Coordinates of C-alpha atoms and ligand atoms in Angstrom, one line a residue:
M167 CA 74.2 140.1 69.9
S168 CA 72.3 138.8 67.5
Q169 CA 68.6 137.2 67.5
P170 CA 67.8 135.0 70.1
L171 CA 68.2 131.0 68.5
K172 CA 65.4 128.6 69.3
T173 CA 65.8 125.2 69.9
Q174 CA 63.6 122.1 71.3
V175 CA 66.5 120.2 73.1
A176 CA 70.4 122.0 73.7
V177 CA 72.9 119.5 74.3
I178 CA 75.8 121.3 76.4
G179 CA 78.8 119.1 75.8
G180 CA 79.9 116.9 72.9
G181 CA 81.9 114.2 74.2
P182 CA 80.1 110.0 74.0
G183 CA 77.6 111.3 76.5
G184 CA 76.4 114.4 74.9
Y185 CA 76.9 113.4 71.2
A186 CA 74.9 109.9 71.8
A187 CA 72.6 112.2 73.6
A188 CA 71.9 114.5 70.6
F189 CA 72.0 111.2 67.6
A190 CA 69.2 110.1 70.0
A191 CA 67.1 112.9 70.4
A192 CA 67.6 113.7 66.6
D193 CA 67.0 110.0 65.6
L194 CA 63.5 110.5 67.5
G195 CA 62.8 113.8 65.2
L196 CA 63.4 116.1 68.6
E197 CA 65.4 119.5 67.1
V198 CA 68.6 119.5 68.9
T199 CA 71.7 122.0 69.2
L200 CA 75.1 120.4 70.5
I201 CA 77.3 122.9 72.1
D202 CA 80.9 122.3 72.7
L203 CA 84.2 123.9 72.6
E204 CA 86.0 121.6 70.1
P205 CA 85.6 121.9 66.3
N206 CA 83.7 118.5 66.1
P207 CA 81.8 116.0 68.8
G208 CA 84.3 113.9 70.5
G209 CA 84.6 115.4 74.1
V210 CA 87.6 113.7 76.4
C211 CA 87.3 110.2 75.4
L212 CA 88.1 111.2 72.0
Y213 CA 90.3 113.8 72.1
R214 CA 92.2 113.8 75.4
G215 CA 90.9 110.0 76.8
C216 CA 90.4 107.0 75.6
I217 CA 91.4 107.1 71.9
P218 CA 94.6 109.1 72.0
S219 CA 95.5 106.6 74.7
K220 CA 94.8 103.1 73.3
A221 CA 96.7 104.6 70.0
L222 CA 99.6 104.9 72.1
L223 CA 98.8 101.2 74.0
H224 CA 98.8 99.1 71.1
C225 CA 102.0 101.3 70.4
A226 CA 103.2 99.8 73.4
K227 CA 102.0 96.5 72.2
V228 CA 103.4 96.1 69.3
I229 CA 106.7 97.0 70.4
K230 CA 106.1 94.1 73.7
D231 CA 105.0 91.9 71.0
A232 CA 108.0 92.2 68.5
E233 CA 110.4 91.7 71.6
E234 CA 108.7 88.3 72.5
A235 CA 108.3 87.8 68.9
A236 CA 111.7 85.9 69.6
Q237 CA 110.7 83.2 71.3
W238 CA 109.2 81.5 68.1
G239 CA 112.3 82.7 66.2
I240 CA 111.6 85.5 64.7
Y241 CA 113.7 88.4 65.2
F242 CA 113.6 92.7 64.8
E243 CA 116.1 95.2 63.8
R244 CA 117.1 97.2 66.7
L245 CA 114.1 99.5 67.8
R246 CA 114.1 103.0 66.7
I247 CA 110.6 105.3 68.2
D248 CA 110.4 108.2 65.5
L249 CA 108.2 110.3 68.0
A250 CA 106.7 112.8 66.2
Q251 CA 105.5 110.6 63.5
M252 CA 103.8 108.7 66.4
R253 CA 101.7 111.9 67.5
E254 CA 100.9 112.4 64.0
Q255 CA 99.5 109.0 63.7
K256 CA 97.7 109.5 67.0
D257 CA 96.5 112.8 66.2
A258 CA 94.9 111.3 62.7
V259 CA 93.0 108.8 64.6
V260 CA 91.7 111.1 66.7
G261 CA 90.9 113.5 63.5
K262 CA 89.5 110.9 61.5
L263 CA 87.1 110.0 64.3
T264 CA 86.4 113.6 65.7
G265 CA 85.2 114.7 62.0
G266 CA 83.3 111.5 61.2
L267 CA 81.0 112.7 64.4
G268 CA 81.0 115.8 63.0
Q269 CA 79.9 114.6 60.1
L270 CA 77.0 112.5 61.5
A271 CA 75.9 115.4 63.6
K272 CA 75.2 117.0 59.9
A273 CA 73.7 114.1 58.7
R274 CA 70.8 114.2 61.4
K275 CA 70.5 118.0 60.7
I276 CA 71.7 118.4 64.2
R277 CA 72.8 122.6 65.2
Y278 CA 76.2 122.2 66.4
M279 CA 77.2 125.5 67.6
R280 CA 81.5 126.2 68.7
G281 CA 81.3 127.7 72.2
R282 CA 81.0 127.9 76.0
A283 CA 77.3 127.7 77.8
A284 CA 76.3 129.0 80.3
Y285 CA 73.0 129.1 82.1
Q286 CA 70.7 132.4 82.3
D287 CA 68.2 130.9 83.6
S288 CA 66.2 126.8 83.5
T289 CA 65.9 127.7 79.9
T290 CA 68.1 130.2 78.0
L291 CA 71.6 129.5 77.4
T292 CA 74.7 132.0 76.8
V293 CA 76.7 130.7 74.0
T294 CA 79.9 132.4 74.5
A295 CA 82.8 132.0 71.3
D296 CA 86.4 132.3 71.2
T297 CA 86.4 135.3 69.8
G298 CA 83.9 137.0 72.0
E299 CA 81.2 137.0 70.6
E300 CA 77.9 135.6 72.6
Q301 CA 74.7 134.2 71.0
T302 CA 71.3 133.4 72.9
L303 CA 69.3 130.2 73.0
V304 CA 66.4 129.6 74.1
C305 CA 65.2 125.7 74.7
K306 CA 62.9 123.6 75.9
Q307 CA 65.1 121.3 78.0
S308 CA 69.1 121.2 77.7
I309 CA 71.3 118.0 78.8
L310 CA 73.9 118.5 80.6
A311 CA 77.0 116.6 79.7
A312 CA 79.8 118.7 80.2
G313 CA 82.1 116.3 81.7
S314 CA 85.6 115.9 83.8
R315 CA 88.3 117.4 84.4
P316 CA 91.9 115.8 85.8
T317 CA 92.2 116.5 89.4
T318 CA 94.5 118.9 90.4
I319 CA 96.6 119.4 94.3
P320 CA 96.8 122.9 95.6
S321 CA 99.9 121.8 97.3
L322 CA 101.1 120.3 94.6
L323 CA 101.3 122.4 92.0
V324 CA 104.8 123.3 90.6
D325 CA 104.4 125.5 87.8
S326 CA 106.5 123.6 85.4
P327 CA 107.1 122.1 82.0
R328 CA 107.9 118.8 83.3
M329 CA 104.7 118.4 85.3
M330 CA 101.7 116.8 83.4
N331 CA 98.0 115.7 83.8
S332 CA 97.0 113.1 81.8
T333 CA 95.9 115.5 78.9
R334 CA 99.7 117.1 78.5
A335 CA 101.4 112.7 79.0
L336 CA 99.3 111.8 75.3
E337 CA 101.1 114.3 73.6
I338 CA 104.3 112.2 74.2
E339 CA 106.5 115.5 73.3
D340 CA 109.5 113.8 74.9
L341 CA 110.5 110.5 76.3
P342 CA 112.0 112.1 79.8
P343 CA 114.9 109.3 81.1
T344 CA 113.2 109.3 84.1
L345 CA 109.1 110.1 85.3
L346 CA 107.0 109.7 88.2
V347 CA 103.2 108.7 87.9
V348 CA 101.1 110.1 91.2
G349 CA 98.1 107.5 91.0
G350 CA 98.1 103.4 90.3
G351 CA 94.2 104.0 89.4
Y352 CA 93.6 102.6 85.4
I353 CA 95.2 106.1 83.3
G354 CA 98.4 105.8 85.6
L355 CA 98.7 102.2 84.7
E356 CA 98.0 102.8 81.1
L357 CA 100.2 105.8 80.1
G358 CA 102.8 105.0 82.7
S359 CA 103.3 101.5 80.8
V360 CA 103.3 103.1 77.4
Y361 CA 106.5 106.0 78.6
A362 CA 107.9 102.6 80.4
T363 CA 107.3 100.5 77.3
L364 CA 108.7 103.7 75.1
G365 CA 112.2 103.6 77.4
S366 CA 111.5 106.2 80.2
Q367 CA 112.4 104.7 83.6
V368 CA 109.3 105.2 84.9
T369 CA 108.1 105.3 89.0
L370 CA 104.6 104.6 90.6
V371 CA 103.8 106.2 93.7
E372 CA 100.1 104.9 95.1
M373 CA 98.8 106.4 98.5
T374 CA 97.0 102.7 99.1
P375 CA 98.7 99.0 99.3
S376 CA 98.3 98.3 96.0
F377 CA 97.4 99.4 91.9
L378 CA 94.0 99.6 91.2
P379 CA 91.9 99.8 94.2
G380 CA 88.4 98.0 94.7
V381 CA 90.0 95.1 92.2
D382 CA 90.0 91.6 93.1
E383 CA 93.2 90.8 94.1
D384 CA 93.2 87.6 92.2
L385 CA 92.9 89.2 88.6
R386 CA 95.0 92.3 90.1
Q387 CA 97.9 90.1 90.9
I388 CA 98.4 88.7 87.1
L389 CA 98.3 92.4 85.8
S390 CA 100.6 93.3 88.6
E391 CA 103.3 90.5 87.5
R392 CA 103.5 91.8 84.1
V393 CA 102.4 95.3 84.6
G394 CA 104.8 96.2 87.8
G395 CA 107.4 94.7 85.9
L396 CA 107.7 97.5 83.6
F397 CA 107.9 99.6 86.6
Y398 CA 111.6 100.8 87.6
K399 CA 110.1 101.6 91.4
K400 CA 106.7 101.0 93.1
H401 CA 105.6 103.1 96.3
F402 CA 102.7 101.8 97.7
N403 CA 101.2 103.0 100.9
T404 CA 103.0 106.4 99.8
R405 CA 102.1 109.9 100.0
V406 CA 103.9 112.5 97.8
E407 CA 104.0 115.2 100.3
K408 CA 105.7 118.1 98.0
I409 CA 107.1 119.0 94.3
K410 CA 110.3 121.5 94.1
E411 CA 111.7 122.7 90.5
M412 CA 115.2 121.6 90.3
K413 CA 117.7 122.8 87.9
K414 CA 118.1 119.5 87.2
G415 CA 114.1 118.0 87.2
L416 CA 111.3 118.1 90.1
R417 CA 112.6 117.4 93.3
V418 CA 110.1 114.8 94.8
S419 CA 109.4 114.4 98.5
F420 CA 107.4 111.4 100.0
R421 CA 106.1 110.0 102.4
G422 CA 105.6 106.6 103.3
G423 CA 102.8 104.4 105.2
D424 CA 105.7 103.6 108.1
G425 CA 106.1 107.6 108.4
N426 CA 109.5 107.3 106.8
A427 CA 110.9 110.4 104.6
F428 CA 112.3 109.9 101.4
A429 CA 113.0 112.4 97.9
E430 CA 114.1 111.1 94.8
T431 CA 114.3 113.7 91.5
F432 CA 112.5 113.3 88.4
D433 CA 112.7 114.9 84.4
K434 CA 109.0 114.5 84.8
V435 CA 106.2 114.4 87.0
L436 CA 102.7 113.1 85.9
L437 CA 99.6 113.5 88.0
S438 CA 97.0 111.3 87.6
V439 CA 95.1 111.3 90.5
G440 CA 91.5 111.1 89.4
R441 CA 88.5 113.8 87.8
T442 CA 86.6 116.8 88.7
P443 CA 83.2 117.1 87.4
N444 CA 83.5 120.1 85.2
S445 CA 80.2 122.3 87.1
S446 CA 81.3 125.3 87.8
G447 CA 80.8 128.3 85.5
L448 CA 77.9 126.8 83.8
G449 CA 75.4 129.7 85.4
L450 CA 74.2 126.1 87.3
N451 CA 73.4 129.2 90.3
T452 CA 70.4 130.4 87.9
T453 CA 68.7 126.8 87.8
K454 CA 67.1 124.8 90.3
V455 CA 69.9 122.1 89.7
E456 CA 71.3 120.7 92.7
L457 CA 74.7 119.1 93.0
N458 CA 76.6 116.8 95.9
D459 CA 79.2 117.6 98.6
R460 CA 82.4 116.3 94.9
G461 CA 80.0 119.0 92.9
F462 CA 78.7 116.1 91.2
V463 CA 75.3 117.1 89.5
K464 CA 71.9 114.8 91.5
V465 CA 70.5 112.9 88.7
D466 CA 67.2 110.2 89.4
A467 CA 66.8 107.4 87.5
Q468 CA 65.8 108.9 84.4
R469 CA 68.7 111.3 84.8
R470 CA 66.3 114.3 85.5
T471 CA 68.2 117.1 87.2
S472 CA 66.5 118.4 90.0
D473 CA 65.6 121.5 87.9
P474 CA 62.4 119.4 85.4
A475 CA 64.1 121.5 82.5
I476 CA 67.6 119.8 82.6
F477 CA 68.3 116.4 82.5
A478 CA 72.2 115.5 83.1
I479 CA 74.7 112.3 82.1
G480 CA 78.4 110.8 82.1
D481 CA 81.0 112.5 84.0
I482 CA 79.5 115.3 85.7
T483 CA 76.7 113.1 87.5
G484 CA 79.5 111.2 88.9
E485 CA 80.8 107.4 89.3
P486 CA 81.4 105.1 86.8
M487 CA 83.3 107.9 84.6
L488 CA 83.3 105.7 81.5
A489 CA 82.6 106.6 78.0
H490 CA 79.9 103.6 77.9
K491 CA 78.6 104.8 80.9
A492 CA 77.8 108.5 79.4
S493 CA 76.4 107.2 76.3
H494 CA 73.8 104.9 77.7
E495 CA 72.3 107.5 80.1
G496 CA 72.6 110.4 77.0
R497 CA 70.2 107.3 74.8
V498 CA 68.3 107.6 78.1
A499 CA 67.9 111.6 78.5
A500 CA 67.1 111.6 75.0
E501 CA 63.7 109.1 75.0
V502 CA 62.5 110.5 78.6
I503 CA 62.5 114.3 76.4
A504 CA 61.1 111.8 73.9
G505 CA 58.7 111.2 75.9
H506 CA 58.9 107.3 76.5
N507 CA 59.3 105.7 80.0
V508 CA 62.2 104.3 80.2
A509 CA 64.9 104.9 83.1
F510 CA 69.2 104.2 82.9
E511 CA 69.6 100.7 85.4
P512 CA 72.0 98.6 84.4
R513 CA 72.5 95.3 86.5
A514 CA 76.3 95.9 85.1
I515 CA 78.7 98.7 83.7
P516 CA 81.8 96.8 82.1
A517 CA 85.3 98.4 83.2
V518 CA 88.4 97.6 81.6
V519 CA 92.6 98.1 82.3
F520 CA 93.7 98.7 78.7
T521 CA 97.3 97.8 79.8
D522 CA 98.9 94.5 78.5
P523 CA 97.6 92.6 79.6
E524 CA 93.9 93.5 79.7
L525 CA 91.2 93.5 83.1
A526 CA 87.8 93.7 82.8
W527 CA 85.3 93.2 84.8
C528 CA 80.9 94.0 84.8
G529 CA 78.6 93.2 88.2
I530 CA 79.8 92.4 91.3
T531 CA 83.0 91.8 92.1
E532 CA 83.9 88.8 95.0
T533 CA 85.3 91.4 97.3
Q534 CA 81.9 93.4 97.0
A535 CA 80.0 90.0 97.2
K536 CA 81.7 88.9 100.2
K537 CA 81.5 92.4 101.9
E538 CA 77.6 92.0 101.6
G539 CA 77.7 88.9 102.6
R540 CA 75.8 87.6 99.7
A541 CA 76.1 83.6 98.8
I542 CA 77.8 83.2 95.9
N543 CA 79.7 80.2 93.6
V544 CA 82.9 81.7 92.7
A545 CA 84.4 79.6 89.3
R546 CA 88.1 80.4 87.8
F547 CA 89.4 79.2 85.0
P548 CA 93.2 80.0 84.6
W549 CA 94.4 80.3 80.5
G550 CA 97.3 78.6 81.1
A551 CA 94.5 75.5 80.4
S552 CA 93.4 78.1 77.3
G553 CA 95.2 75.9 73.4
R554 CA 94.2 79.8 71.9
A555 CA 96.1 81.4 75.2
T556 CA 98.9 78.9 74.7
T557 CA 99.3 79.5 71.1
L558 CA 99.7 83.0 71.3
S559 CA 102.0 82.9 74.4
R560 CA 99.7 84.3 77.2
P561 CA 99.1 82.2 79.4
D562 CA 99.1 85.0 82.3
G563 CA 95.2 85.6 82.0
L564 CA 92.4 84.0 83.9
T565 CA 88.3 84.7 83.9
K566 CA 86.4 84.5 86.4
L567 CA 82.3 83.8 87.1
I568 CA 80.2 84.9 90.0
T569 CA 77.0 83.4 90.2
E570 CA 74.1 83.4 92.8
R571 CA 73.7 80.3 95.1
D572 CA 69.7 80.2 95.0
T573 CA 69.6 81.0 91.5
G574 CA 72.8 80.2 89.5
Q575 CA 72.5 83.6 87.7
V576 CA 75.7 85.2 86.6
I577 CA 75.9 88.8 88.7
G578 CA 79.2 89.1 87.7
V579 CA 82.8 88.5 86.0
G580 CA 86.4 89.5 86.3
I581 CA 88.6 88.6 83.2
V582 CA 92.5 89.0 83.3
G583 CA 94.2 88.4 80.0
T584 CA 94.9 90.0 76.7
A585 CA 91.9 90.8 75.0
A586 CA 89.6 90.6 78.1
G587 CA 88.2 94.4 77.4
E588 CA 86.6 92.6 74.6
L589 CA 86.0 89.6 76.5
I590 CA 83.8 91.1 78.8
S591 CA 80.5 91.8 76.9
Q592 CA 79.7 88.1 76.8
G593 CA 79.5 88.6 80.8
V594 CA 77.6 91.9 80.4
L595 CA 75.0 90.3 78.1
A596 CA 74.5 86.7 80.0
I597 CA 74.2 89.6 83.7
E598 CA 71.5 91.8 81.8
M599 CA 70.1 88.6 80.5
G600 CA 69.7 87.2 83.5
A601 CA 71.4 83.8 82.1
T602 CA 72.9 80.8 84.5
A603 CA 76.3 79.7 84.6
E604 CA 74.6 76.6 83.3
D605 CA 73.2 78.7 80.3
I606 CA 76.7 79.6 79.2
G607 CA 78.2 76.5 79.7
L608 CA 75.3 74.8 77.1
S609 CA 76.5 77.7 74.3
I610 CA 78.8 76.5 71.4
H611 CA 81.9 78.7 71.9
P612 CA 84.1 78.6 69.2
H613 CA 87.8 76.9 69.4
P614 CA 90.3 77.8 69.6
T615 CA 89.0 81.2 70.8
L616 CA 89.9 83.0 74.1
S617 CA 86.1 83.3 74.3
E618 CA 86.2 79.6 75.6
T619 CA 87.6 80.0 78.8
V620 CA 84.6 82.6 79.1
M621 CA 82.5 78.9 78.7
E622 CA 85.2 76.4 80.9
S623 CA 84.5 78.8 83.8
A624 CA 80.5 78.6 83.7
D625 CA 81.2 74.8 83.8
M626 CA 83.9 75.5 86.9
I627 CA 80.9 76.1 88.4
F628 CA 79.6 72.9 88.7
G629 CA 83.1 71.1 89.9
Q630 CA 84.6 70.4 86.3
S631 CA 85.4 71.7 82.5
I632 CA 86.8 69.6 79.7
H633 CA 90.5 71.1 80.3
M634 CA 90.1 71.7 83.8
Y635 CA 90.2 68.5 86.5
R636 CA 89.8 68.8 89.9
P637 CA 89.9 66.2 92.1
K638 CA 86.3 65.1 93.5
A639 CA 85.6 65.7 97.2
K640 CA 86.0 69.7 96.8
K641 CA 83.4 70.6 94.4
D642 CA 82.1 74.0 94.8
E643 CA 84.1 77.0 96.2
Q644 CA 81.3 78.3 98.1
A645 CA 81.2 81.8 99.4
Ligands
FAD193 P1 83.6 114.1 78.3 O1 83.9 112.9 77.2 O2 84.5 115.1 78.7 O3 83.3 115.8 77.2 C1 82.6 117.0 78.3 C2 82.5 117.9 77.1 O4 81.8 118.8 77.1 C3 84.3 118.5 76.0 O5 84.3 118.2 74.9 C4 83.8 119.6 76.6 O6 84.5 121.0 76.2 C5 82.5 120.1 77.3 N1 82.0 121.3 77.6 C6 82.6 121.3 79.0 N2 82.0 122.4 79.6 C7 81.2 123.4 78.9 C8 80.8 124.2 78.4 N3 80.2 125.3 79.3 N4 79.6 124.4 77.3 C9 80.5 123.7 76.3 N5 80.8 122.6 76.3 C10 81.4 122.4 77.3 N6 86.8 105.7 79.5 C11 86.4 104.6 79.0 O7 84.9 104.0 79.0 N7 87.7 104.2 78.7 C12 88.9 103.9 77.7 O8 89.9 103.6 77.8 C13 89.1 105.8 78.8 N8 90.4 105.7 78.9 C14 90.4 107.7 79.0 C15 91.5 107.9 79.1 C16 92.0 109.1 79.8 C17 93.5 109.4 79.8 C18 91.0 109.8 80.4 C19 91.0 111.0 80.9 C20 90.1 109.5 80.1 C21 89.4 108.2 79.9 N9 88.2 107.3 79.9 C22 88.0 106.1 79.2 C23 86.8 108.0 80.8 C24 86.1 108.8 79.5 O9 87.1 110.1 78.7 C25 85.0 109.9 80.1 O10 84.4 109.1 81.1 C26 84.0 110.8 79.0 O11 84.7 111.3 77.9 C27 83.3 110.7 80.1 O12 82.4 111.3 78.6 P2 81.0 112.7 78.9 O13 79.9 112.9 77.7 O14 80.3 112.9 80.0 O15 82.3 114.2 78.9

């Protein structure tokens, strides 16, 4: 083993949490070493998550848009899909972005070590390269950003090339004639809709009564109408009990909520039932870091773990397991190490399901507000009344605003429709700035845009908006 290296801040994991933390720490004048197994920073998000999935969802959207152009008198020749080229283009997108992050790390003079890090004690790490070569790294502080991996269900483990997790599904090795997606969360829906649009016959199975548990029903309903239609079959309130490899495919045994057992055969099965933190194998037992009962690292508002020399951020610290949450935590941890008095205290973390239509929300949901017995006003602006949505032939949308009854402040926004993921940032800004519905209604929005639906939903809090008429009497919907 060579001489130990020294660094002020070691960042373990180069995902959106780790690289954001490393970049912020370097920008604050700290000397930083970033460690990851990949050749460049990027993490799950860039290599196996957000970016490749959105690249494939873009392909699916192009196909659907082309099909639907017929209503405008625009016809294309028969669809031909070159999977190898699609994969190449997706990989090129990933390569471009991760390469760019590598350049940004270099420009900031961050030492990038490729290997697997493990603690020897709170301030000493061993970094093991692919070759098995070991390097000791001594740091003053470290930021743990080792992320998460797909959850497996031991009883459903089948050693078969027909079984996929999200990482393998993103490789689109082929288009199986029949595919079962286990799990109706956002990853199952996104990847299921890609395969369905590309031509697979996709069945979805979900343990709960519907897709996206926890999302407000009115928003989910609109998503279900179109996205649900892509699936050949949907089994809700249903568990997968067993998967068995047969000559002709995977034989899957289900049990419905009514106790009924049935079985179906699929060419491939995609298991997308959640994410597990990468908190084992890191030598955390040699530190004072504490984990909760699900294996997530416990942190305080400044992202300090129970060990004074170690911070933790991103998926490894728990829900919501989203890239932008990880990045913001990374910035906070770096600033705290640099001596700033800051904390991770967001009022709203947006979440987006990138299906077509997209579904996005931030702040409190109506379901949650009602559960907590909060006094709220709720306004809904259906996109059938939006000029822009009509020009796009996409009236299947809804913008919904939730305000606090006493103060009028916006505390939640939910949007379903084309580009909802872009529009939701307006809601995040409103909540973070403590804006009221009146503030939004008084802000002039450009016409014709989908962003006007946010302004009109704000007007609806007071009963009317220009493009929606509600007969008197029923002024506000009060919850
Ligand atoms: P990760 O991105 O998981 O990165 C952790 C890194 O640590 C990895 O590169 C890993 O190699 C490295 N590592 C682990 N252990 C060690 C070790 N011992 N030594 C050195 N390095 C180590 N989120 C969104 O916000 N929007 C989306 O649209 C979205 N889509 C997704 C789609 C899919 C299919 C998946 C799977 C996830 C998606 N996510 C999305 C979630 C998002 O990818 C994660 O929330 C995000 O990547 C978490 O960032 P992180 O920095 O915590 O960790």
